[in-house]
Amino acid sequence: MLDLVASLSSLLLFALAVLYVQGCDRLKGTRS
Amino acid sequence: MSLNGWLQIFLFIATVLLLAKPMGSYLTRVFERRKTFLDPVLVPCERLLYRMTGVKPEEEMRWTEYAVAMLIFSAATMVLTYIIERLQHILPLNPQHLSAVEPVLALNTAISFTTNTNWQSYAPESTMSYLTQMVGLATHNFWSAAVGMALAMAFVRGIARRETKTLGNFWVDLTRGTLWVLLPISIVFSLALVSQGVVQNLKPYDTAKLVQPQQVTGSDGKATIVTTQTIAQGPVASQEAIKMLGTNGGGFFNANSAHPFENPTPLSNFLEMLSIFLLPAGLAISLGQMVGSPKHGWAVLAAMVVLWFAGTTICYWAESQPNPMLHGVNQHISLTQSGGNMEGKEVRFGIANSALFATVTTDASCGAVNSMHDSFMPLGGMVPMANILLGEVVFGGVGAGLYGMLVFVVMAVFIAGLMVGRTPEYLGKKIEAYDVQMAMLYLLIFPFIILGFSAVTVLMPNLGLSSLANHGPHGLSEILYAYTSATGNNGSAFAGLNANTHWYNYSLGIAMFFGRFMMIVPMLAIAGNLAGKKIVPASAGTFPVTTPLFTMLLTGVILIIGALTFFPALSLGPILEHLLLRAGHAF
């Protein structure tokens, strides 16, 4: 069970990091 | 403080500065893919690796592609380490028959080694098999350092290039950093450590009969007579070399570089400290060479040396002070007295080399220790913590120190531009709103994680405070240091805190992850944005980044940002403890 929690939480963290990359890239387009 | 101590400190920094240029020139050649003396051996290996993995070395990457490649690599290697830890009981090279690592601890350790932190919530010799240490952990010592170097080189290319969208190829930078830099130096350094007595074997642990049997009281209150001692063995030298060179810091043994099998002599201690600063110093010189302004590299290195010197001086001074609680004891330096605080220090290193090691290991993101920081005097212990809180840009981790410093350079140039009322420029590149937004994101994430987690932890008596060995301001320092070390990807422990609990394993794991990847992304965003800009010719209003004035401004910006952010927390921890110790209260 804890192995599943560890796997899912790692997956979530890295998915969050990829979204963060996209977010930072998009922010560039919003500058005036 | 003694003349002997200062001579050793100056010998250390002189050697670092002497090696900085040759190291930097070599790094430039490696990452600009120019000829080196190792090419005949390594180029075929490099080609084979690309053919096996399908990497096209000529393909360039945008910053987003570079970041995602780095994340994919980190995720894959992290999972590999987790699996090895969980299955070590059925895998070979486990002569002590150690059981599988518990899941939450395995996750914490996998994140820790992937992020170059090497925080250890466990005693390695009684938890990790030889296979786990070699394949699961030591490989990360190479990879995470190579990732750091690759990222620093991407940033430097962002500064050096003009009107382009790409920063290089992550897979090529990773491969060249590992093959050309980390592996060869580690091999030579391992042999040097073996010559000093560092062990390197795959034997089961030895058992020695005690000359004097000891009575030990267990946690159940029962007293037993102990007649034997287990002496841990292992492939230590090969791991020790990259542990220091890659600014990783995770010890093969729980006592880390205080253990005589990891760091047996004053010479091995000197070499270990030297190897921590070798690559970060070389990278600063490489920066200057790659952007076409060698003096800029030296100006950045000068700021690092100034901050290193300040930290070393304060730490050495603080540790050389007599303890005010020891009334009537002559603590002045003499033939029979070390002249200060020797608690938690190895006699073979003494006060000067313990203070220097503590400063060096936290200036960089190494985290190896040859003395126990928890046993330092309050202000002495504050120095390692403050070094990490400044962002570990004083030399810093391999690669991570340089890109962290470059974010501060962007801020320094921005502030200089505000002072004279003109658009700031950095080496001909205009620093605009997006660059400053990303730099601020980089700088704000760091204190947000450290102070946020520390605040939550001190509010939880059952989860956070119950792990403390000391209370009062010293207890706060123990918690603050843990989250500082994790977020800064340093990995050294203040000790006095049992971090092997679900709360600490999870929260420190998240702190390490965010402290690494959430800071890398905005840094790469700045690099990608800088690469696309035109070069503006220098004019009379351009702020020069090669002068002592620039070094002073950069140093000032680092100190002011660090002080404004963390002084309140430090004043409630080590500074208050210092004042209370003077008043006769110890914690």
XYZ file of C-alpha atoms in Angstrom:
619
model
C 0.000 0.000 0.000
C 2.764 2.429 0.986
C 4.592 1.509 -2.235
C 1.526 2.653 -4.158
C 1.406 5.922 -2.200
C 5.114 6.474 -2.888
C 4.711 5.766 -6.620
C 1.645 7.979 -6.988
C 3.125 10.853 -4.998
C 6.335 10.748 -7.118
C 4.260 10.731 -10.293
C 2.220 13.657 -9.005
C 5.326 15.655 -8.098
C 6.927 15.200 -11.516
C 3.641 15.929 -13.316
C 3.409 19.116 -11.274
C 6.959 20.013 -12.295
C 6.156 19.579 -16.008
C 3.049 21.782 -15.604
C 5.244 24.318 -13.851
C 7.591 24.376 -16.868
C 4.609 25.109 -19.123
C 3.339 27.755 -16.701
C 6.663 29.595 -16.647
C 6.844 29.429 -20.443
C 3.324 30.820 -20.835
C 4.029 33.626 -18.411
C 6.448 35.028 -20.963
C 3.605 35.506 -23.425
C 1.610 37.555 -20.916
C 4.160 40.329 -20.368
C 3.288 43.759 -21.658
C 42.476 30.823 16.947
C 46.036 29.870 16.098
C 48.561 30.801 13.421
C 48.772 27.127 12.489
C 45.023 27.039 11.932
C 45.053 30.145 9.747
C 47.990 28.852 7.714
C 46.034 25.689 6.923
C 42.967 27.738 5.958
C 45.004 29.980 3.639
C 46.799 26.972 2.134
C 43.394 25.507 1.346
C 41.995 28.546 -0.466
C 45.306 29.188 -2.261
C 45.189 25.633 -3.647
C 41.568 26.104 -4.741
C 42.440 29.325 -6.585
C 45.513 27.735 -8.145
C 43.440 24.880 -9.569
C 40.476 27.043 -10.637
C 41.891 28.139 -13.989
C 43.132 24.768 -15.295
C 39.888 23.148 -14.116
C 37.794 25.910 -15.709
C 39.655 25.713 -19.023
C 39.157 21.950 -19.098
C 35.420 22.298 -18.357
C 35.088 24.864 -21.162
C 36.729 22.461 -23.624
C 34.479 19.594 -22.505
C 31.200 21.492 -22.774
C 32.110 23.340 -25.970
C 32.907 19.895 -27.396
C 36.482 20.800 -28.224
C 39.425 18.374 -28.185
C 40.722 17.050 -24.878
C 43.454 14.556 -23.991
C 40.818 11.985 -22.960
C 39.082 11.958 -26.360
C 40.778 8.809 -27.729
C 39.292 6.766 -24.880
C 36.030 8.551 -24.245
C 34.740 9.558 -27.692
C 34.062 5.909 -28.684
C 32.239 5.373 -25.361
C 30.207 8.533 -25.947
C 29.221 7.473 -29.476
C 28.242 4.024 -28.263
C 26.041 5.498 -25.556
C 24.255 7.788 -28.047
C 23.735 4.884 -30.465
C 22.327 2.689 -27.687
C 19.961 5.371 -26.375
C 18.985 6.932 -29.703
C 20.291 10.378 -28.728
C 21.044 12.695 -31.646
C 23.923 14.765 -30.290
C 23.606 17.549 -32.879
C 19.982 18.261 -31.952
C 19.549 21.420 -29.884
C 16.849 21.954 -27.252
C 14.706 24.924 -26.220
C 14.718 25.638 -22.485
C 11.389 23.862 -22.008
C 12.671 20.735 -23.801
C 15.877 20.891 -21.776
C 13.847 21.125 -18.539
C 11.507 18.264 -19.453
C 14.438 16.019 -20.482
C 16.058 16.752 -17.116
C 12.781 15.921 -15.310
C 12.308 12.656 -17.232
C 15.867 11.590 -16.459
C 15.467 12.477 -12.782
C 12.122 10.657 -12.521
C 13.465 7.485 -14.170
C 16.589 7.318 -12.008
C 14.601 8.091 -8.872
C 12.240 5.169 -9.538
C 15.238 2.896 -10.164
C 16.733 3.783 -6.783
C 13.406 3.271 -5.028
C 13.022 -0.215 -6.550
C 16.576 -1.224 -5.594
C 16.028 -0.097 -2.004
C 12.761 -1.991 -1.737
C 14.213 -5.184 -3.217
C 17.690 -5.162 -1.644
C 16.875 -8.180 0.568
C 16.552 -10.424 -2.515
C 19.300 -8.754 -4.579
C 23.008 -9.731 -4.442
C 25.841 -7.961 -2.579
C 24.069 -7.944 0.751
C 26.477 -9.878 3.026
C 24.846 -8.516 6.194
C 21.399 -9.757 5.009
C 19.829 -6.359 5.543
C 16.061 -6.234 5.045
C 14.230 -4.121 2.459
C 14.212 -0.386 3.146
C 10.860 0.737 4.579
C 8.723 2.462 1.834
C 8.550 6.008 3.235
C 12.265 6.020 4.039
C 13.009 4.559 0.584
C 11.034 7.377 -1.057
C 12.768 10.027 1.043
C 16.176 8.566 0.180
C 15.377 8.246 -3.542
C 14.329 11.920 -3.680
C 17.309 12.867 -1.552
C 19.927 11.302 -3.839
C 18.159 12.337 -7.070
C 18.164 15.969 -5.982
C 21.861 15.967 -4.986
C 20.775 16.500 -1.371
C 21.879 13.193 0.164
C 19.934 13.814 3.352
C 20.060 10.554 5.282
C 17.286 9.740 7.781
C 18.986 6.394 8.440
C 22.317 4.863 9.448
C 23.740 3.570 6.129
C 25.819 0.703 7.500
C 22.782 -0.878 9.174
C 20.211 -0.012 6.475
C 21.688 -0.128 2.962
C 23.281 -3.157 1.253
C 26.461 -2.783 -0.805
C 24.402 -3.042 -3.997
C 22.040 -0.276 -2.856
C 24.986 1.926 -1.906
C 26.783 1.337 -5.223
C 23.990 1.062 -7.803
C 21.151 2.882 -6.095
C 22.967 5.727 -4.382
C 26.517 6.265 -5.730
C 25.225 6.398 -9.312
C 23.079 9.350 -8.282
C 26.197 11.013 -6.927
C 27.448 11.074 -10.528
C 24.145 11.769 -12.239
C 22.859 14.535 -9.975
C 26.205 16.340 -10.173
C 26.283 15.922 -13.958
C 22.729 17.289 -14.159
C 23.846 20.311 -12.122
C 26.775 20.949 -14.448
C 24.557 20.529 -17.518
C 22.090 23.085 -16.157
C 24.844 25.573 -15.350
C 26.209 25.196 -18.866
C 22.729 25.759 -20.288
C 22.516 29.024 -18.347
C 25.973 30.105 -19.499
C 24.995 29.387 -23.120
C 21.863 31.459 -22.583
C 24.126 34.399 -21.699
C 26.704 33.729 -24.419
C 24.380 33.046 -27.348
C 22.381 35.633 -29.227
C 19.062 35.531 -31.051
C 18.617 31.800 -30.716
C 15.992 29.682 -28.992
C 18.178 26.790 -27.888
C 20.512 26.066 -24.967
C 22.277 22.871 -26.075
C 21.378 19.214 -25.689
C 20.700 17.942 -22.166
C 21.694 14.345 -22.947
C 25.024 15.418 -24.436
C 25.833 17.709 -21.509
C 24.910 14.955 -19.047
C 27.051 12.371 -20.842
C 30.090 14.602 -21.279
C 29.957 15.858 -17.705
C 29.916 12.298 -16.399
C 32.476 10.754 -18.775
C 34.979 13.588 -19.146
C 34.795 15.239 -15.728
C 33.326 13.190 -12.890
C 34.503 9.671 -13.705
C 38.203 10.338 -14.377
C 38.690 12.684 -11.416
C 36.799 10.266 -9.132
C 39.039 7.364 -10.117
C 42.215 9.318 -9.331
C 40.741 10.712 -6.126
C 39.542 7.256 -4.960
C 43.085 5.914 -5.287
C 44.431 8.892 -3.330
C 41.919 8.139 -0.563
C 42.862 4.451 -0.528
C 46.493 5.510 -0.058
C 45.388 7.308 3.115
C 43.576 4.272 4.522
C 40.010 4.582 3.239
C 38.662 1.039 2.857
C 37.459 -0.466 -0.452
C 36.126 -4.029 -0.275
C 32.960 -6.114 -0.509
C 33.636 -8.174 2.608
C 31.102 -8.904 5.372
C 31.517 -6.716 8.452
C 34.330 -7.650 10.867
C 33.811 -8.456 14.512
C 36.380 -7.384 17.082
C 36.644 -8.501 20.693
C 36.633 -5.533 23.056
C 39.708 -5.159 25.255
C 37.464 -3.671 27.900
C 33.851 -5.039 27.946
C 31.224 -2.311 28.234
C 27.925 -2.214 30.124
C 25.151 -0.845 27.905
C 21.615 0.013 28.995
C 18.984 -0.675 26.319
C 15.790 1.277 25.612
C 13.903 -1.224 27.806
C 16.102 -0.243 30.754
C 17.929 -3.604 30.861
C 21.710 -3.521 31.295
C 23.827 -5.909 29.210
C 27.554 -6.491 29.010
C 28.901 -5.989 25.471
C 32.096 -7.882 24.660
C 32.336 -7.505 20.863
C 32.137 -4.681 18.347
C 31.009 -4.881 14.726
C 33.278 -2.988 12.344
C 31.484 -2.041 9.137
C 33.324 -2.485 5.821
C 32.426 -1.760 2.213
C 33.345 -0.104 -1.098
C 33.919 3.219 0.644
C 36.733 4.934 -1.308
C 34.918 4.790 -4.659
C 31.817 6.342 -3.095
C 33.738 8.827 -0.965
C 35.466 10.406 -3.973
C 32.294 11.250 -5.884
C 30.498 12.099 -2.647
C 32.848 15.065 -2.241
C 33.597 15.896 -5.878
C 29.920 15.891 -6.851
C 29.028 17.928 -3.722
C 26.655 15.135 -2.728
C 27.700 14.499 0.868
C 25.865 11.271 1.675
C 28.173 9.208 3.842
C 28.850 5.498 3.453
C 28.767 5.427 7.248
C 26.499 7.276 9.627
C 29.407 9.307 11.035
C 30.158 10.538 7.499
C 33.591 12.157 7.066
C 34.213 11.983 10.812
C 34.517 8.170 10.414
C 38.158 7.006 10.221
C 37.337 4.696 7.268
C 35.914 7.636 5.274
C 38.376 10.334 6.258
C 41.359 8.886 8.112
C 44.048 11.579 8.016
C 44.510 15.365 7.900
C 45.672 14.929 4.269
C 42.531 13.023 3.270
C 40.549 15.771 5.014
C 42.371 18.448 2.990
C 41.752 16.555 -0.270
C 38.089 16.068 0.559
C 37.578 19.789 1.209
C 39.521 20.638 -1.927
C 37.384 18.343 -4.054
C 34.208 20.054 -2.819
C 35.354 23.432 -4.191
C 37.248 22.149 -7.245
C 34.403 22.000 -9.771
C 32.410 25.022 -8.523
C 35.570 27.184 -8.710
C 36.356 25.812 -12.173
C 32.816 26.496 -13.365
C 33.093 30.179 -12.390
C 36.217 30.476 -14.553
C 34.482 28.539 -17.311
C 31.621 31.062 -17.188
C 34.041 33.887 -17.942
C 35.667 31.977 -20.788
C 32.403 30.905 -22.415
C 30.829 34.372 -22.340
C 34.020 35.934 -23.701
C 34.841 37.875 -20.538
C 37.343 35.959 -18.390
C 37.470 38.860 -15.932
C 33.754 38.402 -15.255
C 34.433 34.814 -14.166
C 37.118 36.029 -11.770
C 34.797 38.786 -10.443
C 32.125 36.169 -9.651
C 34.746 33.898 -8.069
C 35.991 36.851 -5.995
C 32.484 37.352 -4.542
C 32.454 33.652 -3.619
C 35.852 33.930 -1.906
C 34.779 37.029 0.085
C 31.679 35.244 1.423
C 33.640 32.048 2.111
C 36.245 34.010 4.081
C 33.583 35.791 6.147
C 31.891 32.491 7.038
C 35.148 30.710 7.879
C 36.340 33.567 10.079
C 33.102 33.737 12.088
C 32.899 29.960 12.495
C 36.559 29.556 13.469
C 36.321 32.484 15.914
C 33.096 31.172 17.481
C 34.510 27.660 17.941
C 37.730 29.030 19.445
C 35.888 30.847 22.240
C 35.929 29.411 25.760
C 32.581 27.939 26.780
C 31.087 30.361 29.365
C 29.427 27.450 31.205
C 32.796 25.906 32.105
C 33.687 28.220 35.000
C 37.197 28.033 36.336
C 38.549 25.882 33.493
C 41.527 27.270 31.628
C 40.392 26.980 27.993
C 43.179 29.003 26.402
C 45.169 27.348 23.637
C 48.222 25.465 24.899
C 50.136 22.218 24.350
C 47.478 20.296 26.274
C 44.392 22.372 25.439
C 42.802 22.851 22.014
C 41.694 26.360 22.908
C 37.957 26.218 22.363
C 35.012 23.929 21.786
C 36.066 20.365 20.944
C 32.664 18.749 21.582
C 31.598 16.796 18.501
C 34.965 17.278 16.797
C 37.618 14.749 15.839
C 40.979 15.267 17.564
C 42.839 14.485 14.310
C 41.158 17.492 12.621
C 40.984 19.974 15.513
C 39.032 23.219 15.625
C 40.417 24.959 12.524
C 39.793 22.072 10.134
C 36.389 21.319 11.641
C 35.262 24.941 11.282
C 36.701 25.098 7.755
C 35.048 21.821 6.727
C 31.675 22.955 8.150
C 31.925 26.214 6.200
C 33.068 24.590 2.962
C 30.465 21.823 3.026
C 27.620 24.317 3.465
C 28.994 26.988 1.130
C 28.737 24.256 -1.452
C 25.708 21.993 -1.394
C 27.827 19.058 -0.220
C 26.552 18.278 3.242
C 29.335 15.888 4.248
C 30.464 16.552 7.812
C 33.676 15.844 9.717
C 32.255 17.221 12.973
C 28.792 17.487 14.468
C 27.272 20.907 13.728
C 24.776 20.437 16.574
C 27.688 20.535 19.029
C 29.100 23.799 17.695
C 28.759 26.964 19.744
C 25.507 28.767 18.806
C 27.174 31.284 16.477
C 29.505 28.630 15.079
C 26.498 26.455 14.223
C 24.740 29.461 12.730
C 27.418 29.781 10.042
C 26.668 26.476 8.245
C 22.956 27.253 8.447
C 23.416 30.818 7.150
C 25.592 29.550 4.294
C 22.751 27.336 3.088
C 20.201 30.111 3.681
C 22.179 32.401 1.363
C 21.271 29.958 -1.394
C 24.526 27.968 -1.455
C 25.980 30.298 -4.037
C 29.331 30.611 -2.268
C 31.058 28.225 -4.675
C 27.869 26.209 -4.292
C 26.962 22.774 -5.536
C 28.416 21.447 -8.782
C 26.561 23.558 -11.324
C 23.826 24.522 -8.870
C 26.133 27.051 -7.211
C 26.926 28.764 -10.486
C 23.367 29.014 -11.778
C 22.216 30.182 -8.326
C 24.929 32.830 -8.370
C 23.904 33.897 -11.872
C 20.341 34.502 -10.680
C 21.828 36.801 -8.024
C 23.921 38.453 -10.760
C 20.696 39.175 -12.675
C 19.251 40.739 -9.512
C 22.440 42.714 -8.814
C 22.505 44.108 -12.350
C 18.787 44.916 -12.103
C 19.319 46.796 -8.827
C 22.308 48.653 -10.312
C 20.104 49.629 -13.265
C 17.424 50.952 -10.923
C 20.016 53.013 -9.058
C 21.171 54.842 -12.172
C 17.754 54.911 -13.847
C 18.486 52.966 -17.012
C 17.506 49.593 -18.428
C 19.826 47.072 -16.826
C 22.142 45.080 -19.070
C 24.135 41.950 -18.346
C 26.996 41.298 -20.752
C 25.089 43.149 -23.484
C 21.725 41.482 -22.775
C 18.899 43.712 -21.569
C 17.371 42.443 -18.325
C 13.629 42.849 -18.711
C 10.445 42.182 -16.754
C 10.253 38.431 -17.477
C 13.868 37.848 -16.379
C 13.276 39.646 -13.090
C 9.949 37.847 -12.525
C 11.658 34.494 -12.930
C 14.602 35.569 -10.751
C 12.175 36.630 -8.020
C 10.296 33.339 -8.334
C 13.616 31.520 -7.889
C 14.502 33.609 -4.844
C 11.059 33.457 -3.183
C 10.379 29.716 -3.496
C 13.402 28.985 -1.315
C 12.365 30.852 1.885
C 8.726 29.945 1.309
C 9.507 26.218 1.594
C 11.995 26.524 4.480
C 10.019 28.909 6.662
C 6.661 27.354 5.761
C 7.615 23.802 6.711
C 9.543 24.957 9.821
C 6.547 26.976 11.020
C 4.114 24.077 10.486
C 6.491 21.645 12.224
C 6.970 23.720 15.386
C 3.178 23.962 15.686
C 2.777 20.169 15.822
C 3.789 18.768 19.243
C 3.145 15.131 18.303
C 4.601 15.084 14.819
C 7.255 17.787 14.808
C 8.443 18.585 18.329
C 8.420 15.000 19.634
C 11.464 14.216 17.452
C 13.629 16.855 19.119
C 16.481 16.001 21.467
C 16.765 19.613 22.643
C 14.173 22.295 23.241
C 14.195 26.096 23.384
C 16.117 28.017 20.710
C 18.406 25.031 20.063
C 15.385 22.897 19.197
C 14.185 25.554 16.766
C 17.657 25.542 15.178
C 17.437 21.757 14.745
C 14.117 22.016 12.885
C 15.111 25.101 10.888
C 18.407 23.478 9.909
C 16.652 20.296 8.727
C 14.328 22.151 6.333
C 17.110 24.523 5.292
C 19.399 21.613 4.495
C 16.667 19.748 2.597
C 15.433 22.722 0.566
C 18.968 23.886 -0.173
C 19.781 20.324 -1.309
C 22.689 20.327 1.144
C 21.889 17.219 3.166
C 23.996 17.867 6.245
C 22.165 17.316 9.510
C 22.347 19.474 12.610
C 21.648 16.235 14.487
C 19.567 16.137 17.628
C 16.490 15.489 15.497
C 15.040 12.048 14.804
C 14.024 12.594 11.188
C 13.089 8.984 10.453
C 9.369 9.518 11.050
C 6.553 9.660 8.506
C 6.132 13.417 8.930
C 9.791 14.282 8.496
C 10.387 11.739 5.722
C 7.444 13.066 3.690
C 7.880 16.791 4.418
C 11.656 16.775 3.963
C 11.184 14.760 0.757
C 8.817 17.396 -0.624
C 11.172 20.178 0.507
C 14.089 18.509 -1.324
C 12.021 18.006 -4.478
C 10.688 21.576 -4.605
C 14.055 23.009 -3.557
C 15.660 21.364 -6.576
C 13.187 21.330 -9.440
C 10.996 24.351 -8.649
C 14.118 26.501 -8.632
C 15.706 24.977 -11.711
C 12.689 25.758 -13.901
C 12.645 29.568 -13.481
C 16.442 29.580 -13.816
C 16.197 27.785 -17.175
C 13.394 30.158 -18.190
C 15.777 33.094 -17.664
C 18.461 31.282 -19.691
C 16.046 30.576 -22.543
C 14.877 34.177 -22.565
C 18.427 35.567 -22.498
C 19.484 33.321 -25.403
C 16.866 34.915 -27.644
C 18.057 38.491 -27.053
C 20.288 40.703 -29.159
C 23.612 41.940 -27.840
C 23.535 45.658 -27.079
C 26.950 47.316 -27.590
C 28.516 48.572 -24.361
C 28.237 52.320 -23.776
C 29.295 54.790 -21.089
C 26.163 53.918 -19.083
C 26.759 50.155 -19.096
C 27.443 48.725 -15.646
C 30.722 46.783 -15.891
C 30.558 43.269 -14.465
C 34.300 42.742 -14.270
C 35.292 45.200 -11.551
C 35.680 45.095 -7.750
C 32.610 47.363 -7.586
C 30.553 44.619 -9.248
C 31.970 42.043 -6.803
C 30.981 44.308 -3.891
C 27.485 44.868 -5.280
C 26.961 41.146 -5.880
C 28.166 40.275 -2.371
C 25.931 42.989 -0.911
C 22.845 41.800 -2.801
C 23.354 38.200 -1.625
C 23.822 39.272 2.002
C 20.933 41.743 2.018
C 18.440 39.340 0.433
C 19.565 36.574 2.820
C 19.474 38.828 5.894
C 16.097 40.369 5.103
C 14.571 36.949 4.585
C 16.038 34.871 7.367
C 17.288 37.190 10.137
C 14.055 36.915 12.204
C 14.257 33.096 12.191
C 17.977 33.117 13.019
C 17.439 35.601 15.841
C 14.962 33.198 17.496
C 17.350 30.255 17.042
C 21.145 30.499 17.261
C 21.368 34.210 18.124
C 18.987 33.877 21.086
C 20.798 30.712 22.176
C 24.109 32.604 22.087
C 22.714 35.355 24.314
C 21.141 32.878 26.742
C 24.378 30.866 26.932
C 26.175 34.055 27.970
C 23.525 34.426 30.695
C 24.162 30.886 31.914
C 21.346 28.916 30.191
C 22.223 25.883 28.087
C 19.840 23.777 25.962
